[in-house]
């Protein structure tokens, strides 16, 4: 999939399109995967968007040396294996996985599975929300149409 990326001084923007369509953008119904760190220039996290057709698993189990991961299922359903435990996942499932956990994810026998995986160094977030956000007194430019 060829993506157009608009880079400005302070933000980077692209559109993957509808997540349901993301699966179809590959040739036939094959796995679609897009890593966002290099695409968007992320510096504190890696995010991947993955779409599996039915009955598809990541071809290997893996763990990490220092990064925790958050899997966010945004469409379809399937299973994750976390060490020796199997869990069912579906749209809205949020699964945090510690670095050392052996993991894999697969779609169901008859369902697609589209998910985000966000990884960041465990323990690296020093502040967020009120400690980092700086409220600014501004209005949107232009109207909503
Ligand atoms: Zn991983």
Short mmCIF file of C-alpha atoms and ligand atoms in Angstrom, two decimals:
data_model
loop_
_atom_site.label_atom_id
_atom_site.label_comp_id
_atom_site.label_asym_id
_atom_site.label_seq_id
_atom_site.Cartn_x
_atom_site.Cartn_y
_atom_site.Cartn_z
CA UNK A 1 0.00 0.00 0.00
CA UNK A 2 1.44 3.35 -1.05
CA UNK A 3 0.74 5.99 1.57
CA UNK A 4 0.98 9.73 1.20
CA UNK A 5 2.63 11.29 4.23
CA UNK A 6 2.42 15.03 4.88
CA UNK A 7 5.21 16.26 7.10
CA UNK A 8 5.15 19.69 8.66
CA UNK A 9 7.50 21.13 11.26
CA UNK A 10 5.32 20.03 14.18
CA UNK A 11 3.21 17.12 12.96
CA UNK A 12 3.07 14.28 10.47
CA UNK A 13 -0.17 13.13 8.87
CA UNK A 14 -1.24 10.19 6.75
CA UNK A 15 -4.44 8.21 6.23
CA UNK A 16 -4.61 4.44 6.27
CA UNK A 17 -8.26 4.56 5.28
CA UNK A 18 -11.01 2.60 6.98
CA UNK A 19 -9.56 -0.24 9.02
CA UNK A 20 -11.96 -2.69 7.41
CA UNK A 21 -10.61 -1.68 4.03
CA UNK A 22 -7.03 -1.91 5.26
CA UNK A 23 -7.31 -5.68 5.06
CA UNK A 24 -8.52 -5.53 1.48
CA UNK A 25 -5.80 -3.20 0.26
CA UNK A 26 -3.28 -6.00 0.03
CA UNK A 27 -3.46 -8.42 -2.88
CA UNK A 28 -6.38 -10.73 -2.19
CA UNK A 29 -7.03 -11.40 1.45
CA UNK A 30 -3.50 -11.48 2.71
CA UNK A 31 -1.98 -10.11 5.86
CA UNK A 32 -1.63 -6.34 5.84
CA UNK A 33 0.83 -4.78 8.24
CA UNK A 34 2.00 -1.21 8.54
CA UNK A 35 4.60 -0.01 11.02
CA UNK A 36 4.17 3.64 11.95
CA UNK A 37 7.43 4.63 13.68
CA UNK A 38 9.44 5.27 10.53
CA UNK A 39 6.41 6.32 8.50
CA UNK A 40 5.46 9.07 10.95
CA UNK A 41 8.80 9.71 12.61
CA UNK A 42 7.67 8.54 16.06
CA UNK A 43 10.45 8.76 18.64
CA UNK A 44 9.01 7.26 21.82
CA UNK A 45 6.96 4.32 20.59
CA UNK A 46 6.41 1.90 17.75
CA UNK A 47 2.90 1.23 16.56
CA UNK A 48 1.85 -1.35 14.02
CA UNK A 49 -1.52 -1.78 12.35
CA UNK A 50 -2.15 -5.37 11.33
CA UNK A 51 -5.04 -7.05 9.54
CA UNK A 52 -5.32 -10.81 9.35
CA UNK A 53 -7.80 -12.70 7.20
CA UNK A 54 -9.51 -15.67 8.89
CA UNK A 55 -7.34 -18.47 10.34
CA UNK A 56 -4.11 -16.49 10.28
CA UNK A 57 -1.51 -16.27 13.03
CA UNK A 58 1.72 -14.39 13.40
CA UNK A 59 4.26 -16.93 12.07
CA UNK A 60 6.26 -16.91 15.31
CA UNK A 61 5.91 -16.36 19.04
CA UNK A 62 8.01 -13.55 20.43
CA UNK A 63 8.93 -11.65 23.55
CA UNK A 64 10.80 -8.40 23.98
CA UNK A 65 13.97 -7.36 25.77
CA UNK A 66 12.63 -4.09 27.19
CA UNK A 67 9.40 -3.01 25.49
CA UNK A 68 5.91 -3.58 26.83
CA UNK A 69 3.13 -3.84 24.27
CA UNK A 70 -0.52 -2.87 24.19
CA UNK A 71 -2.68 -4.76 21.70
CA UNK A 72 -5.89 -3.00 20.76
CA UNK A 73 -8.34 -5.05 18.73
CA UNK A 74 -10.33 -2.77 16.48
CA UNK A 75 -12.20 -5.25 14.32
CA UNK A 76 -13.04 -8.93 14.19
CA UNK A 77 -12.03 -11.55 16.70
CA UNK A 78 -9.48 -14.16 17.47
CA UNK A 79 -7.19 -15.40 20.21
CA UNK A 80 -3.97 -14.46 21.88
CA UNK A 81 -1.65 -16.88 23.57
CA UNK A 82 0.22 -15.28 26.45
CA UNK A 83 2.81 -17.72 27.76
CA UNK A 84 0.58 -20.80 28.17
CA UNK A 85 -2.75 -19.00 28.52
CA UNK A 86 -5.22 -18.58 25.65
CA UNK A 87 -7.58 -15.61 25.71
CA UNK A 88 -10.36 -14.63 23.33
CA UNK A 89 -10.05 -11.15 21.84
CA UNK A 90 -12.56 -9.09 19.89
CA UNK A 91 -13.24 -5.47 19.00
CA UNK A 92 -12.46 -3.41 22.05
CA UNK A 93 -10.07 -5.89 23.65
CA UNK A 94 -7.06 -4.23 25.24
CA UNK A 95 -4.17 -6.50 26.20
CA UNK A 96 -1.03 -5.19 27.89
CA UNK A 97 1.85 -7.62 27.57
CA UNK A 98 5.02 -7.39 29.64
CA UNK A 99 8.31 -7.70 27.75
CA UNK A 100 9.20 -11.22 28.89
CA UNK A 101 5.82 -12.77 28.07
CA UNK A 102 5.81 -15.13 25.09
CA UNK A 103 2.96 -14.01 22.84
CA UNK A 104 1.14 -14.68 19.63
CA UNK A 105 -2.15 -13.56 18.11
CA UNK A 106 -4.42 -15.15 15.53
CA UNK A 107 -7.72 -14.48 13.84
CA UNK A 108 -10.69 -16.76 14.32
CA UNK A 109 -11.46 -19.53 11.82
CA UNK A 110 -14.15 -17.43 10.13
CA UNK A 111 -13.32 -13.88 11.13
CA UNK A 112 -10.83 -11.23 10.21
CA UNK A 113 -8.79 -9.62 12.95
CA UNK A 114 -7.55 -6.04 12.81
CA UNK A 115 -5.45 -4.75 15.66
CA UNK A 116 -3.02 -2.07 16.72
CA UNK A 117 0.10 -2.95 18.65
CA UNK A 118 1.78 -0.13 20.54
CA UNK A 119 5.17 -0.78 22.05
CA UNK A 120 7.24 1.45 24.28
CA UNK A 121 10.05 0.90 26.73
CA UNK A 122 8.63 -0.43 29.97
CA UNK A 123 8.86 2.21 32.70
CA UNK A 124 9.90 5.01 30.33
CA UNK A 125 6.83 7.25 30.66
CA UNK A 126 7.86 9.88 33.18
CA UNK A 127 4.75 11.99 33.09
CA UNK A 128 1.48 12.39 31.21
CA UNK A 129 -1.88 14.13 31.36
CA UNK A 130 -1.79 17.08 33.77
CA UNK A 131 1.95 16.72 34.36
CA UNK A 132 2.77 17.08 30.68
CA UNK A 133 -0.23 18.61 28.89
CA UNK A 134 -0.19 22.38 28.65
CA UNK A 135 -3.64 23.89 28.23
CA UNK A 136 -3.81 26.69 25.65
CA UNK A 137 -6.51 29.27 25.17
CA UNK A 138 -7.20 28.97 21.44
CA UNK A 139 -10.11 28.48 19.05
CA UNK A 140 -10.34 26.30 15.93
CA UNK A 141 -9.52 28.17 12.75
CA UNK A 142 -12.39 28.12 10.24
CA UNK A 143 -15.71 26.35 10.45
CA UNK A 144 -16.44 22.63 10.81
CA UNK A 145 -17.53 22.05 7.21
ZN1 LIG B 1 6.27 -7.37 19.79
#
